[in-house]
Every structure is written in structure tokens, then in C-alpha cells.
PDB file of C-alpha atoms in Angstrom:
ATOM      1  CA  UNK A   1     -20.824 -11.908  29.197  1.00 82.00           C
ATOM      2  CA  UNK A   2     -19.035 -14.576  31.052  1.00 88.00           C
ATOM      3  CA  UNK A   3     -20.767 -18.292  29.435  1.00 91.00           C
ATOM      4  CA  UNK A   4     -19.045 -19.684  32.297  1.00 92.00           C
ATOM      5  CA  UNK A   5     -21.533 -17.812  35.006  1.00 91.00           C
ATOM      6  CA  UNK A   6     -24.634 -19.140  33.101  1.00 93.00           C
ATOM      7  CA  UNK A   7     -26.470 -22.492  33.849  1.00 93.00           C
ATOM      8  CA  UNK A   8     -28.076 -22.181  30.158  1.00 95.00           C
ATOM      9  CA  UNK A   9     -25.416 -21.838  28.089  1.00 96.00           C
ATOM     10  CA  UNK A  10     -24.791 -24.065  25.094  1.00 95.00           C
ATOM     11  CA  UNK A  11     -21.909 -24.556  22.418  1.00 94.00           C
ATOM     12  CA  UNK A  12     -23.223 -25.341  18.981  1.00 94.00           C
ATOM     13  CA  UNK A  13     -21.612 -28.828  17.993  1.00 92.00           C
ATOM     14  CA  UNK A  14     -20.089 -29.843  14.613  1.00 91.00           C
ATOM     15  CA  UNK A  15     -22.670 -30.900  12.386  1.00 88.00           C
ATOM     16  CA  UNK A  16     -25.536 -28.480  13.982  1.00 92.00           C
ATOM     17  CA  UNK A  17     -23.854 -25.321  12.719  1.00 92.00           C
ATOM     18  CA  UNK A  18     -26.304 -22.581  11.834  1.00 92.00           C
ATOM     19  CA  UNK A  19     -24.639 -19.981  10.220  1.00 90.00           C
ATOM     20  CA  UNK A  20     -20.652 -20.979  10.965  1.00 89.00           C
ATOM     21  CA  UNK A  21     -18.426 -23.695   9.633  1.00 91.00           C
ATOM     22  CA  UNK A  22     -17.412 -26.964  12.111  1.00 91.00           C
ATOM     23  CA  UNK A  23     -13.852 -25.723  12.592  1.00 83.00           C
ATOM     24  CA  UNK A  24     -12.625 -29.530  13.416  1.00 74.00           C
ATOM     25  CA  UNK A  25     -10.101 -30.572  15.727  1.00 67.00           C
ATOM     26  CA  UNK A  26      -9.312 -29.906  18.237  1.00 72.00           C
ATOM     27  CA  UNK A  27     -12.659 -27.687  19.666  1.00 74.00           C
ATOM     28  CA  UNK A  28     -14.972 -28.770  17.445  1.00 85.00           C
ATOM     29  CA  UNK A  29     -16.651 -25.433  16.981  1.00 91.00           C
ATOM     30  CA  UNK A  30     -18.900 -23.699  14.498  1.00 94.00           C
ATOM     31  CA  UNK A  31     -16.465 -20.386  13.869  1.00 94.00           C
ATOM     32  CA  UNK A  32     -17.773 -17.885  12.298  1.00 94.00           C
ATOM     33  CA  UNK A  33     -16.386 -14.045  11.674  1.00 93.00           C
ATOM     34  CA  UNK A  34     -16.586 -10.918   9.946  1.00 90.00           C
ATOM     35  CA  UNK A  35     -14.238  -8.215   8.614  1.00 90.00           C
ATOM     36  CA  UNK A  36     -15.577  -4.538   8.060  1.00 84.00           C
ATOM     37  CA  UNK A  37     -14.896  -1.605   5.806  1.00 79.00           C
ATOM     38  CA  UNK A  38     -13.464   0.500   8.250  1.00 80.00           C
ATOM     39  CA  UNK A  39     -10.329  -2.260   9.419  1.00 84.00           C
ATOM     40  CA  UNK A  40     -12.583  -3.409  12.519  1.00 88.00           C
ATOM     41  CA  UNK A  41     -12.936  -7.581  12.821  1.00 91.00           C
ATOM     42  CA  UNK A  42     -14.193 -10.158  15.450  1.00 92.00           C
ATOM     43  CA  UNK A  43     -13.811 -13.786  15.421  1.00 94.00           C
ATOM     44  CA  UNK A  44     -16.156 -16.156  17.386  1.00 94.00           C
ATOM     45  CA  UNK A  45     -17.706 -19.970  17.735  1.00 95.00           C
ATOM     46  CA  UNK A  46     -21.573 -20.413  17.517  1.00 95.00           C
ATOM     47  CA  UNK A  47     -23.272 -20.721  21.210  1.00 96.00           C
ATOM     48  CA  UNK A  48     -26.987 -20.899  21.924  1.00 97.00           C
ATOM     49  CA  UNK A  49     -28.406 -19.255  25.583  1.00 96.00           C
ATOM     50  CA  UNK A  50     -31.376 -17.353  26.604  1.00 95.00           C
ATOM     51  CA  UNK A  51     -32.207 -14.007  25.757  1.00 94.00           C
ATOM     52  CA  UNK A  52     -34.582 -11.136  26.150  1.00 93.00           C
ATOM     53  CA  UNK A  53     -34.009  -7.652  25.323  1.00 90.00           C
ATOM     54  CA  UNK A  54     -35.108  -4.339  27.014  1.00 88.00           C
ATOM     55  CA  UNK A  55     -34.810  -4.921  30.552  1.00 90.00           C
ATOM     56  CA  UNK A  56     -32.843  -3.010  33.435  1.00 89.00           C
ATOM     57  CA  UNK A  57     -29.203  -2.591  32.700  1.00 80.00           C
ATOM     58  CA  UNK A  58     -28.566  -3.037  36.299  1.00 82.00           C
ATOM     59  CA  UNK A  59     -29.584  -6.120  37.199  1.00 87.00           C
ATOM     60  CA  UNK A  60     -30.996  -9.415  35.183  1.00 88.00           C
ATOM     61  CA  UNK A  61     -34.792 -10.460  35.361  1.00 91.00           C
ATOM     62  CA  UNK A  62     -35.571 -13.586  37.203  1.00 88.00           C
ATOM     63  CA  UNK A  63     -39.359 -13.724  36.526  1.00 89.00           C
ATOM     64  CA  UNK A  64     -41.723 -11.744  34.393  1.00 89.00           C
ATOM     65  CA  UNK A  65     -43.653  -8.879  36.622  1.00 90.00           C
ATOM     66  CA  UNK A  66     -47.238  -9.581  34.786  1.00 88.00           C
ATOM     67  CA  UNK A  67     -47.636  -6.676  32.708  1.00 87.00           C
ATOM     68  CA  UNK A  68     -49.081  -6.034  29.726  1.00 85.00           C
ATOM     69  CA  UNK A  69     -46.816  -2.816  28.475  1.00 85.00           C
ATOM     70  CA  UNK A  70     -44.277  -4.033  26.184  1.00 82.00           C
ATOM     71  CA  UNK A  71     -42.170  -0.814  26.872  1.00 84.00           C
ATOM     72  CA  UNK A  72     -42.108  -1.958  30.602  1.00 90.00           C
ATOM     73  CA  UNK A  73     -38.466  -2.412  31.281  1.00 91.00           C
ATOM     74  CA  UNK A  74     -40.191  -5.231  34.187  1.00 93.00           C
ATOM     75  CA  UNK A  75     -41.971  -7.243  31.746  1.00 93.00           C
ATOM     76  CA  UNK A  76     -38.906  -7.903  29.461  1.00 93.00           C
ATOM     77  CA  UNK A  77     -38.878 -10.981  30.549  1.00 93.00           C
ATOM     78  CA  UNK A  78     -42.059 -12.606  29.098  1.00 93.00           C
ATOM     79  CA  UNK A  79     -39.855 -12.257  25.473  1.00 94.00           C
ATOM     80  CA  UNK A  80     -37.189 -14.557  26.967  1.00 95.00           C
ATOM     81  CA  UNK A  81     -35.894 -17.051  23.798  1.00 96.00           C
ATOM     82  CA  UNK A  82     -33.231 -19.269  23.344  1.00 97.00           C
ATOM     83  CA  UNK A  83     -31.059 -17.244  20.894  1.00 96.00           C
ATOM     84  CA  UNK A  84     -28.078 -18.567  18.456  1.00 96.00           C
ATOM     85  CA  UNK A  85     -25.198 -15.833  18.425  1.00 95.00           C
ATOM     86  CA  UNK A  86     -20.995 -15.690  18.230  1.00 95.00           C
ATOM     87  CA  UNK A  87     -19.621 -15.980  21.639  1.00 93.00           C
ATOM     88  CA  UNK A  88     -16.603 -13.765  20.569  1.00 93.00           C
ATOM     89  CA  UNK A  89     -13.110 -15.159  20.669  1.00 92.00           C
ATOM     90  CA  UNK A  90     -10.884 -12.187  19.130  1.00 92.00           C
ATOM     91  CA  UNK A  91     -11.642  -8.295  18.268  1.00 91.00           C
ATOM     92  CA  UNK A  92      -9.596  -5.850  16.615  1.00 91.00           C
ATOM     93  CA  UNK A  93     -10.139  -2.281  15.510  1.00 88.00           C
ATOM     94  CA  UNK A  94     -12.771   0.221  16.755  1.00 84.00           C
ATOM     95  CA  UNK A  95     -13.929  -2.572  18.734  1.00 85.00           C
ATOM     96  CA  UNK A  96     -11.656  -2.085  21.319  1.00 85.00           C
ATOM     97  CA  UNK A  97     -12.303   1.496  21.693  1.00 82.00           C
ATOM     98  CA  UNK A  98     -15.438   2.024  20.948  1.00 78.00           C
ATOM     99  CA  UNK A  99     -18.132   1.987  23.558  1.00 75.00           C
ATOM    100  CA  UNK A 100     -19.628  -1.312  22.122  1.00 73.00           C
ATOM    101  CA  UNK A 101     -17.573  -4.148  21.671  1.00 71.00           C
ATOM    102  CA  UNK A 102     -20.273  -6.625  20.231  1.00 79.00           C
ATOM    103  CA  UNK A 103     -22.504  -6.236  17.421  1.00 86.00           C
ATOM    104  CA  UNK A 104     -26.405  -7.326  17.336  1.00 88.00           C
ATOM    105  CA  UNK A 105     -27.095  -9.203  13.616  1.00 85.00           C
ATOM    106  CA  UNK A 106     -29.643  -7.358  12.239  1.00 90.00           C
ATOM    107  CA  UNK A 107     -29.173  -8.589   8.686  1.00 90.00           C
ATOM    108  CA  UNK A 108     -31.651  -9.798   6.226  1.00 89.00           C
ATOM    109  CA  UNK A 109     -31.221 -13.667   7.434  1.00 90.00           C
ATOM    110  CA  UNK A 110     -32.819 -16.422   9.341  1.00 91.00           C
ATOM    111  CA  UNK A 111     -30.164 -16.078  11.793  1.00 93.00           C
ATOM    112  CA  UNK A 112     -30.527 -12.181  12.601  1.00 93.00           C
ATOM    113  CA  UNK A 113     -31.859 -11.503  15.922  1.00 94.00           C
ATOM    114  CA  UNK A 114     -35.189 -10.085  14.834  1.00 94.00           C
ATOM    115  CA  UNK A 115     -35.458 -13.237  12.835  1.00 95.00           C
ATOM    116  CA  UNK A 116     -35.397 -15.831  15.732  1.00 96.00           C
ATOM    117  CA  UNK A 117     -37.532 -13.685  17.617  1.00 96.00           C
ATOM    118  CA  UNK A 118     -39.957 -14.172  14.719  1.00 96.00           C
ATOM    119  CA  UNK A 119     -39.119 -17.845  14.385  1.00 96.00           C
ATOM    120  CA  UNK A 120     -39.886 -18.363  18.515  1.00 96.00           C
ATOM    121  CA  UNK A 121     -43.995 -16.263  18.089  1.00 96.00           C
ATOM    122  CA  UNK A 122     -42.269 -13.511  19.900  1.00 95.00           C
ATOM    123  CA  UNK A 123     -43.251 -10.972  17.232  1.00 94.00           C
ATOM    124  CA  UNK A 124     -46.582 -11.395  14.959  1.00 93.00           C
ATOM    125  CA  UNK A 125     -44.697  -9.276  11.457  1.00 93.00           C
ATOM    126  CA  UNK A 126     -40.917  -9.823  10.275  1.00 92.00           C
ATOM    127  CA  UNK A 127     -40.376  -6.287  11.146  1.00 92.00           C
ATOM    128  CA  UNK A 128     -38.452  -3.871  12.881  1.00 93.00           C
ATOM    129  CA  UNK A 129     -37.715  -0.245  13.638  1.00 93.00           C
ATOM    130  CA  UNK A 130     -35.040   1.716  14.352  1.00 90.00           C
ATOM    131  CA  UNK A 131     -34.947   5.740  15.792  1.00 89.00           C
ATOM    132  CA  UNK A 132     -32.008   7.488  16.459  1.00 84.00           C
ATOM    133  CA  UNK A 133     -31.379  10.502  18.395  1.00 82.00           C
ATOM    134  CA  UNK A 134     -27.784  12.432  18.993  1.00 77.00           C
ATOM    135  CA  UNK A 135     -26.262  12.965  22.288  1.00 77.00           C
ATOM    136  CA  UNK A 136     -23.781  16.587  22.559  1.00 73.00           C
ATOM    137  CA  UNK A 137     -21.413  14.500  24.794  1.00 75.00           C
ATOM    138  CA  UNK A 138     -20.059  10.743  24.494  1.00 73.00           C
ATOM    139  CA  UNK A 139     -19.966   8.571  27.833  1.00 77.00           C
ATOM    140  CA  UNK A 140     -17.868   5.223  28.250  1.00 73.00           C
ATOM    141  CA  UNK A 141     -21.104   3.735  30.374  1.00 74.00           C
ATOM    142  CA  UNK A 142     -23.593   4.658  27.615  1.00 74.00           C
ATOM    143  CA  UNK A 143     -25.840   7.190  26.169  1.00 78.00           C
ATOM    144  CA  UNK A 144     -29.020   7.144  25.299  1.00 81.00           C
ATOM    145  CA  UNK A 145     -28.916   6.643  21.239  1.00 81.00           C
ATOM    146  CA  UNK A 146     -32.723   6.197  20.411  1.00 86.00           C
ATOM    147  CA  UNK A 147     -35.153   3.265  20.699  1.00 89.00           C
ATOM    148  CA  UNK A 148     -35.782   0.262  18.618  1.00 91.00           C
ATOM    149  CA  UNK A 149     -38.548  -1.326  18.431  1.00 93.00           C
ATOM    150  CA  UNK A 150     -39.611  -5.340  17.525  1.00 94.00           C
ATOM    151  CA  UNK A 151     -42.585  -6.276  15.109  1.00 93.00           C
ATOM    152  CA  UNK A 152     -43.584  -2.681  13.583  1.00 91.00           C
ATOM    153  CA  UNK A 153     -42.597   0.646  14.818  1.00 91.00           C
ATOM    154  CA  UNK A 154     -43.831   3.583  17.190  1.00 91.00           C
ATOM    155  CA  UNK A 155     -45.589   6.164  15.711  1.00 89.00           C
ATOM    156  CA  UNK A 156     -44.899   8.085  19.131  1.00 88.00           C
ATOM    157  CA  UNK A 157     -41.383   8.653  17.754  1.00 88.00           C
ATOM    158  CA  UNK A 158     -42.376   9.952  13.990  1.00 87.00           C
ATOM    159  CA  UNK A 159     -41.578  13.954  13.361  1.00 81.00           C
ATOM    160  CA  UNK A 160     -42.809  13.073   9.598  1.00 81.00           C
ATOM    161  CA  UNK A 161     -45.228  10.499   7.897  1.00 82.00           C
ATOM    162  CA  UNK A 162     -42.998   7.190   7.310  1.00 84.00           C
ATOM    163  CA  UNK A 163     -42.519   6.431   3.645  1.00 87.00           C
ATOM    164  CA  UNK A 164     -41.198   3.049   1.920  1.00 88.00           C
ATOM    165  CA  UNK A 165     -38.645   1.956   0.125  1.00 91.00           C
ATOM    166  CA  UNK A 166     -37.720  -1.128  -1.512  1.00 87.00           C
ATOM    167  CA  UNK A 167     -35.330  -3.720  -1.165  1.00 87.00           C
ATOM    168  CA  UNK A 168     -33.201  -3.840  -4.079  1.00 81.00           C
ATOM    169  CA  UNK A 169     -31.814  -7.128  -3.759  1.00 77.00           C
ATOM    170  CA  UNK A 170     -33.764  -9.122  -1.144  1.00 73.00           C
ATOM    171  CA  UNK A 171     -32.072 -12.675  -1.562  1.00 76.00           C
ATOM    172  CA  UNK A 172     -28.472 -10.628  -0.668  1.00 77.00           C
ATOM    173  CA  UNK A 173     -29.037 -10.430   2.983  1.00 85.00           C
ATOM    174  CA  UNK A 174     -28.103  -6.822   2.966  1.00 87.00           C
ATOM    175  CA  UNK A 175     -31.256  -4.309   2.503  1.00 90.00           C
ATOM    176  CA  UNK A 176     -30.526  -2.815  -0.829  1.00 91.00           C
ATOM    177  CA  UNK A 177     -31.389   0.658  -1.437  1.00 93.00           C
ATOM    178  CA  UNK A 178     -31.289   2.924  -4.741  1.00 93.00           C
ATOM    179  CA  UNK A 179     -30.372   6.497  -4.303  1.00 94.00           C
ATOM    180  CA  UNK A 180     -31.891   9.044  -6.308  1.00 94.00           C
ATOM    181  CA  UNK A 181     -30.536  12.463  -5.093  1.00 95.00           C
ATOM    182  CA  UNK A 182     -27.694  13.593  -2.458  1.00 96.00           C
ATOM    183  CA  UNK A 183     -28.100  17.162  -0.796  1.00 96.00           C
ATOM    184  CA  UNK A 184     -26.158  19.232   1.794  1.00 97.00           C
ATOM    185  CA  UNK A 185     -28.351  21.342   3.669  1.00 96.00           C
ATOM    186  CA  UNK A 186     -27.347  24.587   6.128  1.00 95.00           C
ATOM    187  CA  UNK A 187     -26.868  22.991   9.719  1.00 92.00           C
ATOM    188  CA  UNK A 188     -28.953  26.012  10.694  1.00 88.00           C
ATOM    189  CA  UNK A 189     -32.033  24.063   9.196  1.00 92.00           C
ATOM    190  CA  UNK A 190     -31.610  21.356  12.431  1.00 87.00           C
ATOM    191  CA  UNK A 191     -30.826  17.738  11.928  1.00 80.00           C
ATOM    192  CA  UNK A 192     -34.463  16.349  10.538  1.00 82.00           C
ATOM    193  CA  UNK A 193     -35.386  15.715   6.907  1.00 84.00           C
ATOM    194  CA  UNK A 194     -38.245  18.668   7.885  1.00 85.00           C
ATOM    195  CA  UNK A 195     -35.807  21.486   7.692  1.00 90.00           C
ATOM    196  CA  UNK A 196     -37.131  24.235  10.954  1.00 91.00           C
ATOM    197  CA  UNK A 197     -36.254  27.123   8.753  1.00 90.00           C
ATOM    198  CA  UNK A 198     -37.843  26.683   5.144  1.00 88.00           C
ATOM    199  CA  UNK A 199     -35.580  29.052   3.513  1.00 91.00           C
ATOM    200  CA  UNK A 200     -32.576  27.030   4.639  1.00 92.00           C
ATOM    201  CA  UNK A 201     -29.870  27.017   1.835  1.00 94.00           C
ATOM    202  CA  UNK A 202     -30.005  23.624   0.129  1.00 95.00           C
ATOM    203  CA  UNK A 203     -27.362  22.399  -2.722  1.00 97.00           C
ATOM    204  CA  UNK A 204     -27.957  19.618  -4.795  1.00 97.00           C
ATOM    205  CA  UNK A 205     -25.029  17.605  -5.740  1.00 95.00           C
ATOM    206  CA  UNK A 206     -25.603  17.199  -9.545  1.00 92.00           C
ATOM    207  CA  UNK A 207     -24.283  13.215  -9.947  1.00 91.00           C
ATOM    208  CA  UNK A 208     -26.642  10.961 -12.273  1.00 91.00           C
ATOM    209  CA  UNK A 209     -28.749   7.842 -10.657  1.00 93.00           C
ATOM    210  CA  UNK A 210     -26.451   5.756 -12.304  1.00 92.00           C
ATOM    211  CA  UNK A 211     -22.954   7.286 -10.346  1.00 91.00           C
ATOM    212  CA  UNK A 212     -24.917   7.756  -6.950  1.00 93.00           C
ATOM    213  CA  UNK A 213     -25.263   3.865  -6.881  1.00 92.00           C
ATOM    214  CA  UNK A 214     -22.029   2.519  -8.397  1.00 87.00           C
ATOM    215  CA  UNK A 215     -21.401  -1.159  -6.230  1.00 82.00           C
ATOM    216  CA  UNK A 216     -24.318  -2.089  -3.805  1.00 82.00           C
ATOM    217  CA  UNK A 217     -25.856   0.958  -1.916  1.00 91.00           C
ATOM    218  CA  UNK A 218     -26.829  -0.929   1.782  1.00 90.00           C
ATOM    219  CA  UNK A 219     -28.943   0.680   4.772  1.00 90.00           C
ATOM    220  CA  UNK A 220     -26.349  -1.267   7.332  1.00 85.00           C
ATOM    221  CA  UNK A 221     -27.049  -0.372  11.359  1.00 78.00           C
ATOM    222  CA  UNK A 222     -23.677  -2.025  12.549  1.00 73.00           C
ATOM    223  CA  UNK A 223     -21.446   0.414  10.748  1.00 70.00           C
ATOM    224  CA  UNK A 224     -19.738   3.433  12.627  1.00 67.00           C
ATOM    225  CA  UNK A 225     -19.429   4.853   9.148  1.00 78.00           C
ATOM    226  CA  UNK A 226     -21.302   6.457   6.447  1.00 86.00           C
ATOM    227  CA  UNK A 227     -19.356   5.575   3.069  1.00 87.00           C
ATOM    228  CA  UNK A 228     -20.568   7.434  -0.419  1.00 90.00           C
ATOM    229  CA  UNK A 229     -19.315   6.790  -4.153  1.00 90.00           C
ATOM    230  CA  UNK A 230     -15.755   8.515  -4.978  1.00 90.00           C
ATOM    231  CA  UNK A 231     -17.920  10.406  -7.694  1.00 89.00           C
ATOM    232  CA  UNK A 232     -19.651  13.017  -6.170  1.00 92.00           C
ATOM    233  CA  UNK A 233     -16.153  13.848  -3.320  1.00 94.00           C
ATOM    234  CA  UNK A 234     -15.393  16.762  -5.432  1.00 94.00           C
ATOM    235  CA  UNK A 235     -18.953  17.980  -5.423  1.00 94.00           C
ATOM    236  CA  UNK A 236     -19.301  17.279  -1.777  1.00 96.00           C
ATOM    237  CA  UNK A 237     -16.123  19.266  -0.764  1.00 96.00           C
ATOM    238  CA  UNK A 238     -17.171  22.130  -2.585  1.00 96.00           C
ATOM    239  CA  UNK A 239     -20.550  22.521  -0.874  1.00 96.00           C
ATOM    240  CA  UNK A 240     -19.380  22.002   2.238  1.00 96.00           C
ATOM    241  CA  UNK A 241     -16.684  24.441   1.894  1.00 96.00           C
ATOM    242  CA  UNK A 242     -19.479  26.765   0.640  1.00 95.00           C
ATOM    243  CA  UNK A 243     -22.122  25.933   3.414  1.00 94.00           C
ATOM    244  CA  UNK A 244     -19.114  26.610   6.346  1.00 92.00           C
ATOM    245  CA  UNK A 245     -16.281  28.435   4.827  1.00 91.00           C
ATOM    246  CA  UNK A 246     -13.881  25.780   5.441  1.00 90.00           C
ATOM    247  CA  UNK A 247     -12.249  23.084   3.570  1.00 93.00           C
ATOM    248  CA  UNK A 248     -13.848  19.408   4.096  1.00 94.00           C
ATOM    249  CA  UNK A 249     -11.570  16.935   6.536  1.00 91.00           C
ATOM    250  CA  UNK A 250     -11.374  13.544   8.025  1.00 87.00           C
ATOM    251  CA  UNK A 251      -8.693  15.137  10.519  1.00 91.00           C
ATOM    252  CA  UNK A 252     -10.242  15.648  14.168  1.00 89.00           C
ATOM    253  CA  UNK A 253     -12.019  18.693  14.622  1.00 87.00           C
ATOM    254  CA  UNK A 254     -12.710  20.418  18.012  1.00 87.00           C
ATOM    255  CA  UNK A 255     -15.960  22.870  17.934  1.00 85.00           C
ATOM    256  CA  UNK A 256     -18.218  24.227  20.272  1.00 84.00           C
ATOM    257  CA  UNK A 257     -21.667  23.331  20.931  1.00 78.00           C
ATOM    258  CA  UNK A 258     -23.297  26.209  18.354  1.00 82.00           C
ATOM    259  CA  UNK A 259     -20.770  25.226  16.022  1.00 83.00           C
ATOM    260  CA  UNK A 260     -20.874  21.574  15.768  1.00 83.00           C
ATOM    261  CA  UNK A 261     -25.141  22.546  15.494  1.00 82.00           C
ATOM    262  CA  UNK A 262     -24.209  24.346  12.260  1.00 86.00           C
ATOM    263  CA  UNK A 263     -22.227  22.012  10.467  1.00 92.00           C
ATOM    264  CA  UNK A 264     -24.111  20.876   6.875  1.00 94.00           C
ATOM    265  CA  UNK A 265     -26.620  18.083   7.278  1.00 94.00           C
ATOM    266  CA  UNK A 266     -26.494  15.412   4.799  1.00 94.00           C
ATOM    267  CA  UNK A 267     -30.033  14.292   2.774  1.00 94.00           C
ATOM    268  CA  UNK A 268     -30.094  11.328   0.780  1.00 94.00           C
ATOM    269  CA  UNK A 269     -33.493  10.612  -1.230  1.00 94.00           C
ATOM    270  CA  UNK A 270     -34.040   7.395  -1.818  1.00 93.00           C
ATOM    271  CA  UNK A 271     -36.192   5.728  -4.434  1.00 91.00           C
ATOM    272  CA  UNK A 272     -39.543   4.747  -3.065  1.00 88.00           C
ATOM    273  CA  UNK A 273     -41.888   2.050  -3.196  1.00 86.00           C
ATOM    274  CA  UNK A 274     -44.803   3.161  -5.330  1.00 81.00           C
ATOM    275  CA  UNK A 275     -46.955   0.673  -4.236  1.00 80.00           C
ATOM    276  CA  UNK A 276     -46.987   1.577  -0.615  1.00 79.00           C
ATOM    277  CA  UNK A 277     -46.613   4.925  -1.280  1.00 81.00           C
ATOM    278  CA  UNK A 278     -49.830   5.282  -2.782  1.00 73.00           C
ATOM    279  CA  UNK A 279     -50.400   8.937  -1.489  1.00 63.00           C
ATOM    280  CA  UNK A 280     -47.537   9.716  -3.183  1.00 55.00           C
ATOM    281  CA  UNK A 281     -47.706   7.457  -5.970  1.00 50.00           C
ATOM    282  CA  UNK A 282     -48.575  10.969  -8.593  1.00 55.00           C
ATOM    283  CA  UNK A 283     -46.120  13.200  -6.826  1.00 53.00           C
ATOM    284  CA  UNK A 284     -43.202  10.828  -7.467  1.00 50.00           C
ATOM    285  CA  UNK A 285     -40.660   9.564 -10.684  1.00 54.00           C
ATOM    286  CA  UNK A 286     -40.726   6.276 -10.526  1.00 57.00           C
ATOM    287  CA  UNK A 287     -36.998   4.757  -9.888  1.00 65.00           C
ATOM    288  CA  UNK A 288     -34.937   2.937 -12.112  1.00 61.00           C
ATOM    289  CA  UNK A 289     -34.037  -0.757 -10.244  1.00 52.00           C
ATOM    290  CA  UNK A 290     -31.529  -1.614 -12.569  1.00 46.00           C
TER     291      UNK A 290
END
């Protein structure tokens, strides 16, 4: 994105910041920033342009086509907004190497992008959804990673009835979760929560509630990473090694297509919402939220 190339393009002035701090002399910016787990970092100032997502990648849309499919790549236009984000300055880490170098703010705030769609009538319920599929190769263009979808979800892309959870600690901006049990399951069993093969061997990792969520357990879509408690590694290594015969690594790996399908999939069950689980309101322990 060039701001330079775009007739609509504003810089957020001291004293109108939204989510950054005025910066002072001598650009007078709103700067904001953010620092991850994993050593990755980006630096920016606040900017404000227009915005619509899930058109062509190839070319922009000048005018709306009419239609009334919202999955019509054409008709992405007619959700056009005029969106706050960073325009970034500086990136370090896997930002530089990975295939995306920006990050979409899909935090629990007013100024996450599914929020100011919200704010501007563009969706009628704070909501959003997010399906993700698995590509066997990597491309530096792009793959195809799964849909997401604005105001609700798709029932086209369920393979099992959606359940609810709760938000642990709503006024954090992160969405809190509580975990209740960790499994590895044989890769054999496929990558869903619905195993293919029902007699697929499953080992629970025997931690307590209380060790599963030491800290702040977080659902987070921007990280490349899936981080778990230091109390159950032991545990973990051990039914890994016993699930593929080999010792667990963070070293690379190089495996073939049949073997890369068999390593262990990883189930976390976490604590549901009994009150919008109603079906399963009888079947379930109810969850500790402390």
C-alpha cells in the first residue's frame, strides 16, 4: 500500500488519536505499535482511508456491480468504509519473511476492524467467523487459508454443530478462554475434532484445570504460534513420542506428504457456555471461571 497513490488517504492529527499516542514534534503523529511473543514487532502512525474487503486481488473496484450475493467478489464494493488502521513505519521478525507482512486487528476493541464495520451499519451483529483449512505446499503469492466471514458465520463451512464458549475476561480486549482438557490424537484420525476412524488412539494429558490455564489462556488469530503452559511439556513429549516413535522437536523437520498426514493432532476442550449450549447443558460439567 503506497498512501501516496491514494486521493483518500488521511493522517490522524494530534489530538484526534484513536487508539495511538500524539508522538509530538516534529510529525505530529498518533504512533502506535506492538511487540509479540514470538520476537516479531511493527511500528506505525494512525491513518484513516477507505476500505472494503473481499474483492479481486487483481485489480481494485471502482463501482459496486449491483448484486445482492455478499460472497460476490464484484459486489465488494457496496461494504466500502472509511477505516482507522497503522500505516506501518518499521517491521522486524517473521514479518519480513513471512508471507504477510501486515496484520488485520481483530481484537476485542472499538478499533478492531470488525468493530468499525459494525460502527459504519455494515454488519447488523458484532460478530465474526473464522474457518481455516491447510494447504500441503506454501506459496510466496498466497494460498488459499479458509474464509472469514462478517456479522455471523456460514453454516456451509460446518463439519460439526458449532458450540459456545465464553469470554473469560471481556473488558481485556483479548477473548479469554478456560481450558478444560488437552489431548493428542493419532494423525491417522485426520485433522477435525470428528476423528474419521473412531477407534483412533487418543491420550489424555492428565494436568488439572487449574495448571492448563496458568496466566491468561487467549483465542488470538494474528499469532503464527500456538503457545501451551510449561506444565504439561513433559506429558506432551511423551505422547508424542508414543503416538510417532520419535522424540518431540522445534528443529526443522522434512517429511513426506503421508507422513506429515500422520503426525498427532492436538485437541483442546474448552469450557462451554451452558447457557447457549442448552442441548448440551445435561451432558456437560460446568467450568470453573475462576
Amino acid at each position: 500500500f503506497d498512501e501516496h497513490e491514494s486521493s483518500s488517504f488521511l493522517q490522524v492529527p494530534c489530538g484526534k488519536c484513536e487508539r495511538g499516542r500524539c508522538n509530538g514534534s516534529p510529525n505530529q503523529e498518533c504512533t502506535i505499535g506492538m511487540s509479540y511473543q514470538e520476537g516479531s514487532s511493527w511500528s506505525a502512525f494512525e491513518a484513516k482511508d477507505m476500505c472494503y474487503i473481499g474483492g479481486p486481488h487483481s485489480h481494485p473496484l471502482l463501482k459496486d456491480n449491483g448484486g445482492d450475493e455478499d460472497i460476490d467478489p464484484f459486489h465488494a464494493k457496496a461494504f466500502t468504509f472509511e477505516m482507522t488502521f497503522g500505516c506501518q513505519t518499521k517491521l522486524t521478525g517473521l514479518f519480513k519473511t513471512q508471507m504477510a507482512d501486515g496484520i488485520m486487528g481483530m481484537d476485542n476493541a472499538v478499533t478492531a476492524f470488525w468493530s468499525q464495520m459494525y460502527k459504519h451499519k455494515l454488519m447488523d451483529s458484532k460478530s465474526f467467523s473464522l474457518c481455516f483449512t491447510r494447504q500441503p505446499t506454501a506459496e510466496r503469492v498466497g494460498n488459499e487459508a479458509g474464509a472469514m466471514t462478517m456479522g455471523g458465520y456460514d453454516k456451509r463451512f460446518h463439519k460439526t454443530p458449532m458450540v459456545y464458549s465464553f469470554n473469560k475476561n471481556s473488558n481485556s480486549g483479548f477473548f479469554s478462554v478456560r481450558i478444560r482438557k488437552v489431548y493428542l490424537r493419532d494423525g491417522a484420525a485426520g485433522e477435525s475434532a470428528k476423528a474419521i476412524n473412531p477407534d483412533a488412539r487418543l491420550i489424555l494429558l492428565d494436568a488439572d484445570e487449574n495448571s492448563l490455564n496458568r496466566g491468561n489462556v487467549i483465542v488470538d488469530s494474528g499469532t503464527t504460534d500456538t503457545y501451551f503452559t510449561k506444565a504439561i511439556a513433559s506429558q506432551f513429549k511423551a505422547a508424542y513420542e508414543q503416538l510417532t516413535g520419535n522424540s518431540y522437536s522445534h528443529a526443522p523437520m522434512q517429511l513426506p506428504p503421508d507422513g506429515l498426514n500422520k503426525l498427532p493432532t492436538i485437541l483442546i476442550q474448552i469450557c462451554g457456555d451452558t447457557g447457549l449450549n442448552q442441548r448440551l447443558h445435561k451432558k456437560t460439567r460446568r467450568c470453573g471461571r475462576g
